[in-house]
């Protein structure tokens, strides 16, 4: 089923929800889950980690700049001095390019590496076979749960349009941008639920498999198959059918796991 923004604006399921908090979740996809306050005890290290996660997941894609310093420091709950130190570290590591002047800022220069033979096996070796299965189980649990929660939520027209836009974004993406838009679609489901903890868990789950997925090529048949599954997920959520939403996400993630195992065989 293809979902358009116009179709997405019809009234949703009747279960009450905190629409104000969900409205805050539809800005930069991933901002709620990643650019959230860090713990004071390890502020520098956690800031580097959060920014690196946002870069690797494409929350701020190649060529774009991080939010303004004042805004970003407020989101992360840190001083601007700590933020500058973290940005400097990521600049030295080759992830950011800091430009001065009126149109300056911290620009992302990181691009996921193109898959090479043996990359996936090396990534799994670093992770460990048991940790791979654990990561896949974790992702299945939190993403199925997020879809179920969202399907029981009364979405505002804006949230419905956002989900439809994320669906169009991934299904219309060029192969080079497919992974980033796929992440945006999946993170949007969690963020629209209005639960920062759930959104953070889904971002963490995706991050655990991102290097693995980047190590395999983007295959046209897989994109076409995933497009059907993405549409089914969105349709079930917009129809207010939690069981169907959970089944659709499970089928989709089982396909991703099968693809990884196939390349490892």
mmCIF file of N, CA and C in Angstrom, residues 62-149:
data_model
loop_
_atom_site.group_PDB
_atom_site.id
_atom_site.type_symbol
_atom_site.label_atom_id
_atom_site.label_comp_id
_atom_site.label_asym_id
_atom_site.label_seq_id
_atom_site.Cartn_x
_atom_site.Cartn_y
_atom_site.Cartn_z
ATOM 1 N N UNK A 62 26.544 14.098 5.272
ATOM 2 C CA UNK A 62 27.734 14.672 4.650
ATOM 3 C C UNK A 62 27.397 16.002 3.980
ATOM 4 N N UNK A 63 28.238 17.009 4.262
ATOM 5 C CA UNK A 63 28.055 18.314 3.657
ATOM 6 C C UNK A 63 27.195 19.270 4.451
ATOM 7 N N UNK A 64 26.434 18.747 5.410
ATOM 8 C CA UNK A 64 25.595 19.599 6.253
ATOM 9 C C UNK A 64 26.354 19.968 7.523
ATOM 10 N N UNK A 65 25.882 21.015 8.203
ATOM 11 C CA UNK A 65 26.572 21.428 9.422
ATOM 12 C C UNK A 65 25.751 21.103 10.658
ATOM 13 N N UNK A 66 26.450 20.924 11.764
ATOM 14 C CA UNK A 66 25.790 20.674 13.032
ATOM 15 C C UNK A 66 24.928 21.873 13.413
ATOM 16 N N UNK A 67 23.936 21.676 14.279
ATOM 17 C CA UNK A 67 23.154 22.820 14.755
ATOM 18 C C UNK A 67 24.067 23.883 15.359
ATOM 19 N N UNK A 68 23.606 25.137 15.416
ATOM 20 C CA UNK A 68 24.425 26.205 15.991
ATOM 21 C C UNK A 68 24.938 25.846 17.374
ATOM 22 N N UNK A 69 26.105 26.380 17.692
ATOM 23 C CA UNK A 69 26.789 26.022 18.934
ATOM 24 C C UNK A 69 25.908 26.210 20.159
ATOM 25 N N UNK A 70 25.251 27.359 20.252
ATOM 26 C CA UNK A 70 24.422 27.634 21.433
ATOM 27 C C UNK A 70 23.292 26.602 21.548
ATOM 28 N N UNK A 71 22.624 26.322 20.428
ATOM 29 C CA UNK A 71 21.516 25.351 20.430
ATOM 30 C C UNK A 71 22.008 23.950 20.780
ATOM 31 N N UNK A 72 23.137 23.559 20.194
ATOM 32 C CA UNK A 72 23.649 22.213 20.420
ATOM 33 C C UNK A 72 24.102 22.028 21.866
ATOM 34 N N UNK A 73 24.756 23.040 22.431
ATOM 35 C CA UNK A 73 25.186 22.958 23.833
ATOM 36 C C UNK A 73 23.983 22.832 24.759
ATOM 37 N N UNK A 74 22.902 23.550 24.436
ATOM 38 C CA UNK A 74 21.686 23.467 25.250
ATOM 39 C C UNK A 74 21.064 22.086 25.148
ATOM 40 N N UNK A 75 20.985 21.544 23.946
ATOM 41 C CA UNK A 75 20.400 20.203 23.751
ATOM 42 C C UNK A 75 21.173 19.145 24.527
ATOM 43 N N UNK A 76 22.496 19.247 24.484
ATOM 44 C CA UNK A 76 23.330 18.243 25.138
ATOM 45 C C UNK A 76 23.526 18.515 26.622
ATOM 46 N N UNK A 77 23.121 19.697 27.079
ATOM 47 C CA UNK A 77 23.250 20.025 28.494
ATOM 48 C C UNK A 77 24.684 20.202 28.943
ATOM 49 N N UNK A 78 25.514 20.798 28.082
ATOM 50 C CA UNK A 78 26.940 20.962 28.377
ATOM 51 C C UNK A 78 27.342 22.410 28.146
ATOM 52 N N UNK A 79 28.546 22.736 28.591
ATOM 53 C CA UNK A 79 29.069 24.074 28.341
ATOM 54 C C UNK A 79 29.541 24.175 26.893
ATOM 55 N N UNK A 80 29.625 25.385 26.403
ATOM 56 C CA UNK A 80 30.113 25.585 25.030
ATOM 57 C C UNK A 80 31.597 25.241 24.936
ATOM 58 N N UNK A 81 32.318 25.368 26.053
ATOM 59 C CA UNK A 81 33.732 24.980 26.062
ATOM 60 C C UNK A 81 33.864 23.478 25.815
ATOM 61 N N UNK A 82 33.049 22.681 26.519
ATOM 62 C CA UNK A 82 33.079 21.229 26.323
ATOM 63 C C UNK A 82 32.679 20.869 24.898
ATOM 64 N N UNK A 83 31.669 21.533 24.374
ATOM 65 C CA UNK A 83 31.231 21.268 23.008
ATOM 66 C C UNK A 83 32.350 21.565 22.013
ATOM 67 N N UNK A 84 33.035 22.683 22.196
ATOM 68 C CA UNK A 84 34.122 23.038 21.273
ATOM 69 C C UNK A 84 35.244 22.014 21.324
ATOM 70 N N UNK A 85 35.540 21.510 22.517
ATOM 71 C CA UNK A 85 36.585 20.483 22.648
ATOM 72 C C UNK A 85 36.186 19.211 21.906
ATOM 73 N N UNK A 86 34.917 18.827 22.022
ATOM 74 C CA UNK A 86 34.439 17.623 21.341
ATOM 75 C C UNK A 86 34.475 17.808 19.826
ATOM 76 N N UNK A 87 34.048 18.965 19.362
ATOM 77 C CA UNK A 87 34.068 19.241 17.925
ATOM 78 C C UNK A 87 35.504 19.248 17.405
ATOM 79 N N UNK A 88 36.417 19.813 18.181
ATOM 80 C CA UNK A 88 37.829 19.828 17.770
ATOM 81 C C UNK A 88 38.366 18.404 17.651
ATOM 82 N N UNK A 89 37.992 17.529 18.578
ATOM 83 C CA UNK A 89 38.446 16.136 18.531
ATOM 84 C C UNK A 89 37.921 15.433 17.279
ATOM 85 N N UNK A 90 36.672 15.690 16.931
ATOM 86 C CA UNK A 90 36.094 15.061 15.744
ATOM 87 C C UNK A 90 36.651 15.676 14.467
ATOM 88 N N UNK A 91 37.050 16.933 14.531
ATOM 89 C CA UNK A 91 37.714 17.546 13.385
ATOM 90 C C UNK A 91 39.076 16.898 13.152
ATOM 91 N N UNK A 92 39.812 16.701 14.224
ATOM 92 C CA UNK A 92 41.132 16.082 14.111
ATOM 93 C C UNK A 92 41.031 14.629 13.642
ATOM 94 N N UNK A 93 39.909 13.972 13.963
ATOM 95 C CA UNK A 93 39.704 12.578 13.551
ATOM 96 C C UNK A 93 39.163 12.472 12.126
ATOM 97 N N UNK A 94 38.871 13.610 11.494
ATOM 98 C CA UNK A 94 38.435 13.588 10.103
ATOM 99 C C UNK A 94 36.937 13.475 9.890
ATOM 100 N N UNK A 95 36.144 13.729 10.919
ATOM 101 C CA UNK A 95 34.687 13.643 10.782
ATOM 102 C C UNK A 95 34.041 15.001 10.505
ATOM 103 N N UNK A 96 34.683 16.076 10.947
ATOM 104 C CA UNK A 96 34.120 17.417 10.803
ATOM 105 C C UNK A 96 35.132 18.366 10.185
ATOM 106 N N UNK A 97 34.617 19.388 9.534
ATOM 107 C CA UNK A 97 35.435 20.486 9.025
ATOM 108 C C UNK A 97 34.859 21.770 9.609
ATOM 109 N N UNK A 98 35.619 22.443 10.456
ATOM 110 C CA UNK A 98 35.147 23.657 11.111
ATOM 111 C C UNK A 98 35.546 24.867 10.278
ATOM 112 N N UNK A 99 34.543 25.624 9.883
ATOM 113 C CA UNK A 99 34.763 26.818 9.057
ATOM 114 C C UNK A 99 34.342 28.052 9.840
ATOM 115 N N UNK A 100 35.122 29.100 9.707
ATOM 116 C CA UNK A 100 34.855 30.341 10.422
ATOM 117 C C UNK A 100 34.082 31.308 9.526
ATOM 118 N N UNK A 101 33.613 32.383 10.138
ATOM 119 C CA UNK A 101 32.944 33.421 9.373
ATOM 120 C C UNK A 101 31.430 33.332 9.466
ATOM 121 N N UNK A 102 30.783 34.239 8.756
ATOM 122 C CA UNK A 102 29.332 34.384 8.818
ATOM 123 C C UNK A 102 28.612 33.093 8.446
ATOM 124 N N UNK A 103 29.113 32.382 7.454
ATOM 125 C CA UNK A 103 28.467 31.152 7.002
ATOM 126 C C UNK A 103 29.230 29.907 7.461
ATOM 127 N N UNK A 104 29.962 30.079 8.556
ATOM 128 C CA UNK A 104 30.755 28.982 9.058
ATOM 129 C C UNK A 104 29.959 28.026 9.926
ATOM 130 N N UNK A 105 30.684 27.114 10.555
ATOM 131 C CA UNK A 105 30.076 26.102 11.405
ATOM 132 C C UNK A 105 30.870 24.819 11.324
ATOM 133 N N UNK A 106 30.378 23.796 11.982
ATOM 134 C CA UNK A 106 31.034 22.484 11.960
ATOM 135 C C UNK A 106 30.323 21.621 10.926
ATOM 136 N N UNK A 107 30.966 21.387 9.783
ATOM 137 C CA UNK A 107 30.375 20.653 8.667
ATOM 138 C C UNK A 107 30.836 19.198 8.675
ATOM 139 N N UNK A 108 29.901 18.298 8.416
ATOM 140 C CA UNK A 108 30.213 16.873 8.375
ATOM 141 C C UNK A 108 30.934 16.536 7.072
ATOM 142 N N UNK A 109 32.090 15.892 7.193
ATOM 143 C CA UNK A 109 32.839 15.445 6.017
ATOM 144 C C UNK A 109 32.929 13.918 5.950
ATOM 145 N N UNK A 110 32.364 13.246 6.935
ATOM 146 C CA UNK A 110 32.398 11.783 6.964
ATOM 147 C C UNK A 110 31.447 11.189 5.931
ATOM 148 N N UNK A 111 31.909 10.181 5.233
ATOM 149 C CA UNK A 111 31.076 9.357 4.360
ATOM 150 C C UNK A 111 31.297 7.898 4.735
ATOM 151 N N UNK A 112 30.222 7.095 4.810
ATOM 152 C CA UNK A 112 30.434 5.664 5.064
ATOM 153 C C UNK A 112 31.304 5.077 3.961
ATOM 154 N N UNK A 113 32.269 4.238 4.291
ATOM 155 C CA UNK A 113 33.146 3.658 3.272
ATOM 156 C C UNK A 113 32.374 2.723 2.346
ATOM 157 N N UNK A 114 32.796 2.657 1.104
ATOM 158 C CA UNK A 114 32.184 1.720 0.158
ATOM 159 C C UNK A 114 32.518 0.294 0.571
ATOM 160 N N UNK A 115 31.545 -0.623 0.446
ATOM 161 C CA UNK A 115 31.803 -2.013 0.875
ATOM 162 C C UNK A 115 32.933 -2.654 0.073
ATOM 163 N N UNK A 116 33.785 -3.379 0.777
ATOM 164 C CA UNK A 116 34.859 -4.140 0.142
ATOM 165 C C UNK A 116 34.775 -5.592 0.592
ATOM 166 N N UNK A 117 35.304 -6.464 -0.214
ATOM 167 C CA UNK A 117 35.269 -7.880 0.115
ATOM 168 C C UNK A 117 35.946 -8.110 1.468
ATOM 169 N N UNK A 118 35.270 -8.824 2.327
ATOM 170 C CA UNK A 118 35.832 -9.141 3.637
ATOM 171 C C UNK A 118 35.476 -8.152 4.720
ATOM 172 N N UNK A 119 34.875 -6.984 4.362
ATOM 173 C CA UNK A 119 34.541 -5.981 5.378
ATOM 174 C C UNK A 119 33.529 -6.510 6.387
ATOM 175 N N UNK A 120 32.515 -7.214 5.896
ATOM 176 C CA UNK A 120 31.480 -7.704 6.797
ATOM 177 C C UNK A 120 32.046 -8.718 7.776
ATOM 178 N N UNK A 121 32.844 -9.658 7.278
ATOM 179 C CA UNK A 121 33.429 -10.659 8.163
ATOM 180 C C UNK A 121 34.323 -10.006 9.205
ATOM 181 N N UNK A 122 35.091 -8.993 8.791
ATOM 182 C CA UNK A 122 35.958 -8.303 9.758
ATOM 183 C C UNK A 122 35.124 -7.567 10.807
ATOM 184 N N UNK A 123 34.016 -6.956 10.377
ATOM 185 C CA UNK A 123 33.163 -6.239 11.322
ATOM 186 C C UNK A 123 32.539 -7.196 12.328
ATOM 187 N N UNK A 124 32.106 -8.371 11.859
ATOM 188 C CA UNK A 124 31.514 -9.359 12.764
ATOM 189 C C UNK A 124 32.572 -9.919 13.706
ATOM 190 N N UNK A 125 33.791 -10.097 13.210
ATOM 191 C CA UNK A 125 34.870 -10.588 14.064
ATOM 192 C C UNK A 125 35.145 -9.605 15.197
ATOM 193 N N UNK A 126 35.155 -8.308 14.858
ATOM 194 C CA UNK A 126 35.355 -7.291 15.899
ATOM 195 C C UNK A 126 34.211 -7.312 16.909
ATOM 196 N N UNK A 127 33.004 -7.518 16.410
ATOM 197 C CA UNK A 127 31.825 -7.503 17.266
ATOM 198 C C UNK A 127 31.680 -8.804 18.048
ATOM 199 N N UNK A 128 31.887 -9.930 17.376
ATOM 200 C CA UNK A 128 31.660 -11.238 17.986
ATOM 201 C C UNK A 128 30.335 -11.817 17.509
ATOM 202 N N UNK A 129 30.324 -13.096 17.167
ATOM 203 C CA UNK A 129 29.111 -13.738 16.640
ATOM 204 C C UNK A 129 27.956 -13.650 17.648
ATOM 205 N N UNK A 130 28.247 -13.880 18.916
ATOM 206 C CA UNK A 130 27.187 -13.817 19.927
ATOM 207 C C UNK A 130 26.621 -12.412 20.045
ATOM 208 N N UNK A 131 27.503 -11.408 19.972
ATOM 209 C CA UNK A 131 27.039 -10.026 20.062
ATOM 210 C C UNK A 131 26.212 -9.647 18.840
ATOM 211 N N UNK A 132 26.522 -10.215 17.681
ATOM 212 C CA UNK A 132 25.717 -9.960 16.491
ATOM 213 C C UNK A 132 24.293 -10.451 16.700
ATOM 214 N N UNK A 133 24.137 -11.683 17.167
ATOM 215 C CA UNK A 133 22.799 -12.223 17.394
ATOM 216 C C UNK A 133 22.064 -11.424 18.459
ATOM 217 N N UNK A 134 22.800 -10.990 19.475
ATOM 218 C CA UNK A 134 22.189 -10.179 20.533
ATOM 219 C C UNK A 134 21.718 -8.846 19.967
ATOM 220 N N UNK A 135 22.533 -8.228 19.101
ATOM 221 C CA UNK A 135 22.171 -6.946 18.499
ATOM 222 C C UNK A 135 20.923 -7.082 17.633
ATOM 223 N N UNK A 136 20.830 -8.173 16.879
ATOM 224 C CA UNK A 136 19.659 -8.394 16.026
ATOM 225 C C UNK A 136 18.406 -8.622 16.874
ATOM 226 N N UNK A 137 18.565 -9.347 17.992
ATOM 227 C CA UNK A 137 17.435 -9.577 18.899
ATOM 228 C C UNK A 137 16.985 -8.275 19.546
ATOM 229 N N UNK A 138 17.947 -7.481 19.977
ATOM 230 C CA UNK A 138 17.653 -6.192 20.603
ATOM 231 C C UNK A 138 16.906 -5.284 19.631
ATOM 232 N N UNK A 139 17.390 -5.222 18.397
ATOM 233 C CA UNK A 139 16.734 -4.374 17.412
ATOM 234 C C UNK A 139 15.305 -4.851 17.138
ATOM 235 N N UNK A 140 15.123 -6.166 17.039
ATOM 236 C CA UNK A 140 13.788 -6.704 16.807
ATOM 237 C C UNK A 140 12.843 -6.287 17.928
ATOM 238 N N UNK A 141 13.300 -6.398 19.163
ATOM 239 C CA UNK A 141 12.443 -6.090 20.310
ATOM 240 C C UNK A 141 12.041 -4.622 20.346
ATOM 241 N N UNK A 142 13.023 -3.726 20.208
ATOM 242 C CA UNK A 142 12.699 -2.310 20.387
ATOM 243 C C UNK A 142 11.960 -1.727 19.188
ATOM 244 N N UNK A 143 12.292 -2.158 17.977
ATOM 245 C CA UNK A 143 11.610 -1.580 16.816
ATOM 246 C C UNK A 143 10.195 -2.129 16.656
ATOM 247 N N UNK A 144 10.000 -3.400 16.965
ATOM 248 C CA UNK A 144 8.633 -3.934 16.970
ATOM 249 C C UNK A 144 7.803 -3.225 18.035
ATOM 250 N N UNK A 145 8.414 -3.002 19.184
ATOM 251 C CA UNK A 145 7.707 -2.304 20.251
ATOM 252 C C UNK A 145 7.361 -0.876 19.880
ATOM 253 N N UNK A 146 8.277 -0.180 19.223
ATOM 254 C CA UNK A 146 8.021 1.206 18.819
ATOM 255 C C UNK A 146 6.865 1.285 17.828
ATOM 256 N N UNK A 147 6.837 0.368 16.870
ATOM 257 C CA UNK A 147 5.759 0.369 15.888
ATOM 258 C C UNK A 147 4.416 0.076 16.548
ATOM 259 N N UNK A 148 4.411 -0.863 17.495
ATOM 260 C CA UNK A 148 3.177 -1.192 18.213
ATOM 261 C C UNK A 148 2.681 0.019 18.996
ATOM 262 N N UNK A 149 3.585 0.685 19.707
ATOM 263 C CA UNK A 149 3.203 1.871 20.478
ATOM 264 C C UNK A 149 2.627 2.944 19.564
#
